[in-house]
Coordinates of N, CA and C in Angstrom, one line a residue:
M493 N 93.9 90.4 108.4 CA 92.6 91.0 108.2 C 91.6 90.5 109.2
S494 N 92.0 89.8 110.2 CA 91.2 89.3 111.3 C 90.0 88.5 110.8
G495 N 90.2 87.8 109.7 CA 89.1 86.9 109.3 C 87.9 87.6 108.7
K496 N 88.0 88.9 108.6 CA 86.8 89.6 108.1 C 86.9 89.9 106.6
N497 N 85.8 90.1 106.0 CA 85.7 90.4 104.5 C 85.8 91.9 104.3
L498 N 87.0 92.3 104.0 CA 87.3 93.7 103.7 C 87.4 93.9 102.2
V499 N 86.6 94.9 101.7 CA 86.7 95.3 100.3 C 87.3 96.7 100.2
A500 N 88.2 96.9 99.2 CA 88.8 98.2 99.0 C 88.0 98.8 97.8
A501 N 87.8 100.1 97.8 CA 87.1 100.8 96.7 C 88.0 102.0 96.4
V502 N 88.5 102.0 95.1 CA 89.3 103.1 94.6 C 88.3 104.1 93.9
L503 N 88.2 105.3 94.4 CA 87.3 106.3 93.8 C 88.0 107.1 92.7
A504 N 87.6 106.9 91.5 CA 88.2 107.5 90.3 C 87.2 107.9 89.3
A505 N 86.1 108.6 89.7 CA 85.1 108.9 88.8 C 85.0 110.3 88.3
G506 N 85.7 111.2 88.9 CA 85.6 112.6 88.6 C 86.2 113.0 87.2
A507 N 85.8 114.2 86.7 CA 86.3 114.7 85.4 C 87.6 115.4 85.5
G508 N 88.0 115.8 86.8 CA 89.3 116.5 86.9 C 89.2 117.9 86.4
S509 N 88.1 118.6 86.7 CA 87.9 119.9 86.1 C 88.9 120.9 86.5
R510 N 89.4 120.9 87.7 CA 90.5 121.8 88.1 C 91.8 121.4 87.5
F511 N 91.9 120.1 87.2 CA 93.2 119.6 86.6 C 93.2 119.9 85.1
G512 N 92.1 120.0 84.5 CA 92.0 120.2 83.0 C 91.8 119.0 82.3
G513 N 91.3 117.9 82.9 CA 91.1 116.6 82.3 C 91.2 115.5 83.3
S514 N 91.2 114.3 82.8 CA 91.2 113.1 83.7 C 92.5 112.9 84.4
K515 N 92.6 113.5 85.6 CA 93.9 113.4 86.4 C 94.2 112.0 86.8
Q516 N 93.2 111.1 86.8 CA 93.4 109.7 87.2 C 94.4 109.1 86.2
L517 N 94.4 109.6 85.0 CA 95.3 109.0 83.9 C 96.7 109.6 83.9
R518 N 96.9 110.7 84.7 CA 98.2 111.3 84.7 C 99.3 110.4 85.3
L519 N 100.4 110.4 84.6 CA 101.5 109.5 85.1 C 102.2 110.0 86.3
Y520 N 102.5 109.2 87.2 CA 103.4 109.4 88.4 C 104.3 108.3 88.5
R521 N 105.6 108.6 88.3 CA 106.6 107.5 88.3 C 106.3 106.5 87.2
G522 N 105.8 106.9 86.1 CA 105.6 106.1 84.9 C 104.3 105.3 85.0
T523 N 103.5 105.5 86.0 CA 102.2 104.7 86.1 C 101.1 105.7 86.3
P524 N 99.9 105.5 85.6 CA 98.8 106.3 85.8 C 98.4 106.3 87.3
L525 N 98.0 107.5 87.8 CA 97.6 107.6 89.2 C 96.6 106.5 89.6
V526 N 95.6 106.3 88.8 CA 94.5 105.4 89.1 C 95.1 103.9 89.2
A527 N 96.0 103.6 88.3 CA 96.5 102.2 88.3 C 97.4 102.0 89.5
R528 N 98.1 103.1 89.9 CA 98.9 103.0 91.2 C 98.0 102.7 92.4
A529 N 96.9 103.5 92.5 CA 95.9 103.3 93.6 C 95.3 101.9 93.5
M530 N 95.0 101.4 92.4 CA 94.4 100.1 92.3 C 95.4 99.0 92.7
R531 N 96.7 99.1 92.3 CA 97.7 98.1 92.7 C 97.9 98.1 94.2
L532 N 97.8 99.3 94.8 CA 97.9 99.4 96.3 C 96.7 98.7 96.9
A533 N 95.5 99.0 96.4 CA 94.3 98.4 97.0 C 94.4 96.9 96.8
E534 N 94.8 96.4 95.7 CA 94.9 95.0 95.4 C 95.9 94.3 96.3
S535 N 97.0 95.0 96.6 CA 98.0 94.5 97.5 C 97.5 94.2 98.9
V536 N 96.4 94.9 99.3 CA 95.9 94.7 100.6 C 94.6 93.8 100.5
C537 N 93.8 93.9 99.5 CA 92.5 93.2 99.4 C 92.4 92.2 98.3
G538 N 93.4 92.1 97.4 CA 93.3 91.2 96.3 C 92.1 91.3 95.5
P539 N 91.4 90.2 95.2 CA 90.3 90.3 94.3 C 89.0 91.0 94.9
R540 N 89.1 91.4 96.2 CA 88.0 92.1 96.8 C 88.3 93.6 96.7
T541 N 88.6 94.0 95.4 CA 88.9 95.4 95.1 C 87.9 95.9 94.1
L542 N 87.5 97.1 94.2 CA 86.5 97.7 93.4 C 87.0 99.0 92.8
L543 N 86.9 99.2 91.5 CA 87.3 100.5 90.9 C 86.0 101.2 90.5
V544 N 85.8 102.4 91.1 CA 84.6 103.2 90.8 C 85.1 104.3 89.8
A545 N 84.6 104.1 88.6 CA 84.9 105.1 87.5 C 83.6 105.7 87.0
G546 N 83.8 106.9 86.4 CA 82.6 107.6 85.8 C 83.0 108.3 84.6
S547 N 83.5 109.6 84.7 CA 84.0 110.3 83.6 C 85.2 109.5 83.0
D548 N 85.2 109.4 81.7 CA 86.3 108.7 81.0 C 86.5 107.3 81.5
W549 N 85.4 106.6 81.8 CA 85.5 105.3 82.5 C 86.3 104.3 81.7
R550 N 86.1 104.3 80.4 CA 86.8 103.3 79.6 C 88.3 103.4 79.7
P551 N 88.9 104.6 79.4 CA 90.4 104.7 79.5 C 90.8 104.5 81.0
V552 N 90.0 104.9 82.0 CA 90.4 104.7 83.4 C 90.5 103.2 83.6
F553 N 89.5 102.5 83.2 CA 89.5 101.0 83.3 C 90.7 100.4 82.6
E554 N 90.9 100.8 81.4 CA 92.0 100.2 80.6 C 93.3 100.5 81.2
A555 N 93.5 101.7 81.9 CA 94.7 102.0 82.5 C 95.0 101.1 83.7
C556 N 94.0 100.4 84.2 CA 94.1 99.6 85.4 C 94.1 98.1 85.0
A557 N 93.9 97.8 83.8 CA 93.8 96.4 83.3 C 95.2 95.7 83.5
P558 N 95.2 94.5 83.8 CA 94.1 93.7 84.3 C 93.7 93.9 85.7
L559 N 92.4 93.9 86.0 CA 91.9 94.1 87.3 C 91.7 92.7 88.0
T560 N 92.2 92.6 89.2 CA 91.9 91.3 89.9 C 90.5 91.4 90.5
G561 N 90.0 92.6 90.7 CA 88.6 92.8 91.3 C 87.6 93.2 90.3
F562 N 86.9 94.3 90.6 CA 85.7 94.6 89.8 C 85.7 96.1 89.4
L563 N 85.0 96.4 88.3 CA 84.8 97.7 87.8 C 83.3 98.1 88.1
L564 N 83.1 99.3 88.7 CA 81.8 99.8 88.9 C 81.7 101.2 88.2
R565 N 80.8 101.3 87.3 CA 80.6 102.6 86.6 C 79.5 103.4 87.3
N566 N 80.0 104.5 87.8 CA 79.0 105.4 88.5 C 78.4 106.4 87.5
E567 N 77.2 106.1 87.2 CA 76.4 106.9 86.2 C 76.2 108.4 86.7
D568 N 76.2 108.5 88.0 CA 75.9 109.8 88.7 C 77.2 110.6 89.0
W569 N 78.3 110.3 88.4 CA 79.6 110.9 88.8 C 79.6 112.4 88.8
R570 N 78.8 113.0 87.9 CA 78.8 114.5 87.8 C 78.4 115.1 89.1
S571 N 77.6 114.4 89.9 CA 77.1 115.1 91.2 C 78.2 115.1 92.2
G572 N 79.3 114.4 92.1 CA 80.4 114.5 93.1 C 80.8 113.3 93.7
I573 N 81.8 113.4 94.6 CA 82.4 112.2 95.2 C 81.4 111.4 96.1
G574 N 80.5 112.1 96.7 CA 79.5 111.5 97.5 C 78.8 110.4 96.8
S575 N 78.4 110.6 95.5 CA 77.7 109.6 94.7 C 78.6 108.4 94.5
S576 N 79.9 108.6 94.4 CA 80.8 107.4 94.2 C 81.0 106.6 95.4
I577 N 81.1 107.3 96.6 CA 81.1 106.6 97.9 C 79.9 105.8 98.1
A578 N 78.7 106.4 97.8 CA 77.4 105.7 97.9 C 77.3 104.5 97.0
A579 N 77.7 104.7 95.8 CA 77.7 103.6 94.8 C 78.6 102.4 95.2
A580 N 79.8 102.7 95.7 CA 80.7 101.7 96.1 C 80.1 100.9 97.3
T581 N 79.6 101.7 98.3 CA 79.1 101.1 99.5 C 77.9 100.2 99.2
R582 N 77.0 100.7 98.3 CA 75.8 99.9 98.0 C 76.2 98.6 97.3
A583 N 77.3 98.7 96.5 CA 77.8 97.5 95.7 C 78.3 96.4 96.6
V584 N 78.9 96.8 97.8 CA 79.5 95.8 98.7 C 78.6 95.5 99.9
S585 N 77.5 96.2 100.1 CA 76.6 95.9 101.2 C 76.1 94.5 101.1
G586 N 76.1 93.8 102.2 CA 75.6 92.4 102.2 C 76.7 91.4 101.9
S587 N 77.8 91.9 101.4 CA 78.9 90.9 101.1 C 80.2 91.3 101.8
A588 N 80.3 92.4 102.5 CA 81.5 92.9 103.1 C 81.3 93.3 104.5
D589 N 82.3 93.0 105.3 CA 82.2 93.5 106.7 C 82.7 94.9 106.9
A590 N 83.5 95.4 105.9 CA 84.0 96.7 105.9 C 84.5 97.1 104.5
V591 N 84.6 98.4 104.3 CA 85.1 99.0 103.0 C 86.2 99.9 103.3
L592 N 87.3 99.8 102.5 CA 88.4 100.7 102.6 C 88.3 101.6 101.4
L593 N 88.1 102.9 101.7 CA 87.9 103.9 100.6 C 89.3 104.6 100.3
L594 N 89.7 104.6 99.1 CA 90.9 105.2 98.6 C 90.6 106.2 97.5
L595 N 91.4 107.3 97.4 CA 91.2 108.2 96.3 C 92.3 107.9 95.3
A596 N 92.0 108.1 94.0 CA 93.0 107.8 93.0 C 94.1 108.9 92.9
D597 N 93.8 110.1 93.6 CA 94.7 111.2 93.4 C 95.5 111.5 94.7
Q598 N 95.8 110.5 95.5 CA 96.7 110.6 96.6 C 98.0 109.7 96.3
P599 N 98.9 110.2 95.5 CA 100.0 109.3 95.0 C 101.0 108.9 96.1
L600 N 101.0 109.5 97.2 CA 102.1 109.1 98.2 C 101.6 108.1 99.2
I601 N 100.4 107.6 99.1 CA 99.9 106.6 100.0 C 100.7 105.3 99.7
T602 N 101.0 104.6 100.8 CA 101.8 103.4 100.7 C 101.0 102.1 101.1
R603 N 101.5 101.0 100.7 CA 100.9 99.7 101.2 C 100.9 99.6 102.7
E604 N 102.1 100.1 103.3 CA 102.2 100.0 104.7 C 101.2 100.8 105.4
H605 N 100.9 102.0 104.9 CA 99.8 102.8 105.5 C 98.5 102.1 105.5
L606 N 98.1 101.5 104.3 CA 96.9 100.8 104.2 C 96.8 99.6 105.2
Q607 N 97.9 98.9 105.3 CA 98.0 97.8 106.3 C 97.8 98.3 107.7
A608 N 98.4 99.5 108.0 CA 98.2 100.1 109.3 C 96.8 100.5 109.6
L609 N 96.0 100.9 108.6 CA 94.6 101.2 108.8 C 93.9 99.9 109.1
V610 N 94.2 98.8 108.3 CA 93.5 97.5 108.6 C 93.8 97.0 110.0
A611 N 95.1 97.2 110.4 CA 95.4 96.8 111.8 C 94.7 97.6 112.8
A612 N 94.5 98.9 112.6 CA 93.8 99.8 113.6 C 92.3 99.4 113.7
W613 N 91.8 99.0 112.5 CA 90.4 98.5 112.5 C 90.3 97.1 113.2
N614 N 91.1 96.2 112.8 CA 91.3 94.9 113.4 C 90.0 94.1 113.5
G615 N 89.1 94.3 112.5 CA 87.9 93.5 112.4 C 86.8 94.0 113.3
S616 N 86.9 95.1 113.9 CA 85.9 95.6 114.8 C 84.6 96.0 114.0
P617 N 83.4 95.6 114.6 CA 82.2 96.1 113.9 C 81.9 97.5 114.2
R618 N 82.6 98.2 115.1 CA 82.3 99.5 115.5 C 83.3 100.6 115.0
L619 N 84.6 100.2 115.0 CA 85.7 101.1 114.8 C 85.9 101.5 113.3
I620 N 86.1 102.8 113.1 CA 86.5 103.3 111.8 C 88.0 103.6 111.9
A621 N 88.8 103.3 110.9 CA 90.2 103.6 110.9 C 90.4 104.6 109.7
A622 N 90.9 105.8 110.1 CA 91.0 106.9 109.1 C 92.4 107.5 109.2
T623 N 92.8 108.2 108.2 CA 94.1 108.8 108.1 C 94.1 110.2 108.7
G624 N 95.1 110.5 109.5 CA 95.3 111.8 110.0 C 96.4 112.5 109.3
F625 N 96.2 113.7 108.8 CA 97.2 114.5 108.1 C 96.8 116.0 108.1
A626 N 97.8 116.8 108.2 CA 97.6 118.3 108.0 C 96.5 118.8 108.9
G627 N 96.3 118.2 110.1 CA 95.3 118.6 111.1 C 93.9 118.2 110.8
V628 N 93.7 117.3 109.8 CA 92.4 116.8 109.5 C 92.4 115.3 109.5
T629 N 91.2 114.7 109.5 CA 91.0 113.3 109.4 C 90.3 113.0 108.1
G630 N 90.8 112.1 107.3 CA 90.2 111.8 106.0 C 90.7 110.5 105.4
P631 N 90.7 110.5 104.0 CA 91.0 109.2 103.3 C 92.5 109.0 103.2
P632 N 92.9 107.8 103.0 CA 92.1 106.6 103.0 C 91.4 106.4 104.3
A633 N 90.3 105.8 104.3 CA 89.5 105.5 105.5 C 88.8 104.1 105.4
L634 N 88.7 103.4 106.5 CA 88.1 102.1 106.5 C 86.9 102.2 107.4
F635 N 85.7 101.8 106.8 CA 84.4 101.8 107.5 C 83.8 100.5 107.7
P636 N 83.5 100.0 108.9 CA 82.8 98.8 109.0 C 81.3 98.9 108.6
A637 N 80.7 97.8 108.4 CA 79.4 97.7 107.8 C 78.3 98.5 108.5
R638 N 78.5 98.7 109.8 CA 77.4 99.5 110.5 C 77.3 100.9 110.0
Y639 N 78.3 101.4 109.2 CA 78.3 102.8 108.6 C 77.8 102.7 107.2
F640 N 77.6 101.6 106.6 CA 77.2 101.5 105.2 C 75.9 102.3 104.9
P641 N 74.9 102.2 105.8 CA 73.7 103.0 105.5 C 74.0 104.5 105.3
A642 N 74.8 105.1 106.2 CA 75.2 106.5 106.1 C 76.0 106.8 104.9
L643 N 77.0 105.9 104.6 CA 77.8 106.1 103.4 C 76.9 106.0 102.1
S644 N 76.0 105.0 102.1 CA 75.1 104.8 101.0 C 74.2 106.0 100.7
A645 N 74.0 106.8 101.7 CA 73.1 108.0 101.6 C 73.8 109.2 101.1
L646 N 75.1 109.2 101.0 CA 75.9 110.4 100.6 C 75.6 110.8 99.2
S647 N 75.7 112.1 98.9 CA 75.5 112.6 97.6 C 76.2 113.9 97.4
G648 N 76.2 114.4 96.2 CA 76.9 115.7 96.0 C 78.4 115.6 96.1
D649 N 79.0 116.7 96.3 CA 80.5 116.8 96.2 C 81.1 116.8 97.7
R650 N 80.4 116.1 98.6 CA 80.9 115.9 99.9 C 81.3 114.5 100.1
G651 N 82.5 114.3 100.7 CA 82.9 113.0 101.0 C 82.3 112.4 102.3
A652 N 83.1 111.6 103.0 CA 82.5 110.9 104.1 C 82.9 111.6 105.4
R653 N 83.3 112.9 105.4 CA 83.7 113.6 106.6 C 82.5 113.7 107.6
S654 N 81.3 113.8 107.2 CA 80.2 113.9 108.1 C 80.0 112.5 108.8
V655 N 80.3 111.4 108.2 CA 80.2 110.1 108.8 C 81.4 110.0 109.8
L656 N 82.6 110.4 109.5 CA 83.7 110.4 110.4 C 83.4 111.3 111.6
T657 N 82.9 112.5 111.4 CA 82.6 113.4 112.5 C 81.5 112.8 113.5
G658 N 80.5 112.2 112.9 CA 79.4 111.6 113.6 C 79.8 110.4 114.5
A659 N 81.0 109.7 114.1 CA 81.4 108.5 114.8 C 82.1 108.8 116.1
G660 N 82.6 110.0 116.2 CA 83.2 110.5 117.5 C 84.4 109.5 117.9
P661 N 84.2 109.0 119.1 CA 85.3 108.2 119.7 C 85.6 106.8 119.0
D662 N 84.7 106.5 118.1 CA 84.9 105.2 117.4 C 85.8 105.3 116.2
V663 N 86.4 106.5 116.0 CA 87.4 106.7 114.9 C 88.8 106.5 115.5
R664 N 89.5 105.6 114.9 CA 90.9 105.4 115.2 C 91.7 106.1 114.1
I665 N 92.6 107.0 114.5 CA 93.3 107.8 113.5 C 94.7 107.3 113.4
V666 N 95.1 107.0 112.2 CA 96.4 106.5 111.8 C 97.1 107.7 111.1
R667 N 98.1 108.3 111.7 CA 98.8 109.5 111.2 C 99.6 109.1 110.0
F668 N 99.5 109.9 108.9 CA 100.3 109.7 107.7 C 100.3 111.0 106.9
E669 N 101.3 111.9 107.3 CA 101.3 113.2 106.7 C 101.4 113.2 105.1
P670 N 102.0 112.3 104.5 CA 102.1 112.3 103.0 C 100.7 112.2 102.4
A671 N 99.6 111.8 103.1 CA 98.3 111.8 102.6 C 97.8 113.2 102.3
A672 N 98.4 114.2 102.8 CA 98.0 115.6 102.5 C 98.2 115.9 101.1
V673 N 99.1 115.2 100.4 CA 99.4 115.5 99.0 C 98.3 114.8 98.1
D674 N 97.5 115.7 97.5 CA 96.5 115.2 96.5 C 96.6 116.1 95.3
I675 N 96.3 115.5 94.2 CA 96.5 116.1 92.9 C 95.2 116.8 92.4
D676 N 95.3 118.1 92.4 CA 94.1 118.9 91.9 C 94.5 119.6 90.6
R677 N 95.8 120.0 90.4 CA 96.2 120.8 89.3 C 97.5 120.1 88.7
P678 N 97.8 120.3 87.5 CA 99.1 119.7 86.9 C 100.3 120.0 87.7
E679 N 100.4 121.2 88.3 CA 101.6 121.6 89.0 C 101.7 120.8 90.3
D680 N 100.6 120.2 90.8 CA 100.7 119.5 92.1 C 101.5 118.2 91.9
I681 N 101.5 117.7 90.7 CA 102.3 116.4 90.5 C 103.7 116.7 90.0
A682 N 103.9 117.9 89.5 CA 105.2 118.2 88.9 C 106.4 118.2 89.9
G683 N 106.1 118.6 91.1 CA 107.2 118.7 92.1 C 107.3 117.5 93.0
L684 N 106.6 116.4 92.7 CA 106.7 115.3 93.6 C 108.0 114.5 93.4
P685 N 108.4 113.8 94.4 CA 109.7 113.0 94.3 C 109.4 111.8 93.4

C-alpha cells in the first residue's frame, strides 16, 4: 500500500428497485452480495473499510457482521449513488490518502483485481486507478485525496464517471472484463458460475 492510508468504501445503499428488493442481500455462492464485497474490501484494507448502507440498512449491516471497519448510514440514499459516494468521501476526508470505491453488486470482482488497482495507484497523490471493462472505465476505482472535493460534491443517480473523465491522463486503467457483470435483476445472478 506504499505506506499510504487507503480506505475502502463498499456502496450498498440502494433499494434495488429494478431487482425488486434489496439485491445486496441476494445470495451468490451462499453469501450475500454485500458481505462478499465487504470481505473483499477488508482483505485489502482491513479495518480501514467502510460500509455505506441506506435502504434496509439494518439487514445489510447484519449480513456483513462482524465488520472490521465501520458502518455509515446514508440518510440521502433515495437520491442515488452520487450521495453514497459523497457521504463515504466526506467520512474519510482528513484521515485517508485515498479511497477505493466498490459496488456491492459486482460479484465477480476479485481480491487480485483490487490489489492490482492499489498497485497501479502506488500511493500517488495524482493518479486514479480504475477498472476497464466492456469499453468503459468504472468501478471499482481508487481516488487519491485530491479528488475528494469533487467526489464529495456528487449527488443524484450519477456515479464518479464525471470525475474519471475530468482526470484525463491521470487515470490508470486496470483491465478486468468480469467487472462488466453487475446485478440489476434476479436473472442477472441466476446464470453466474
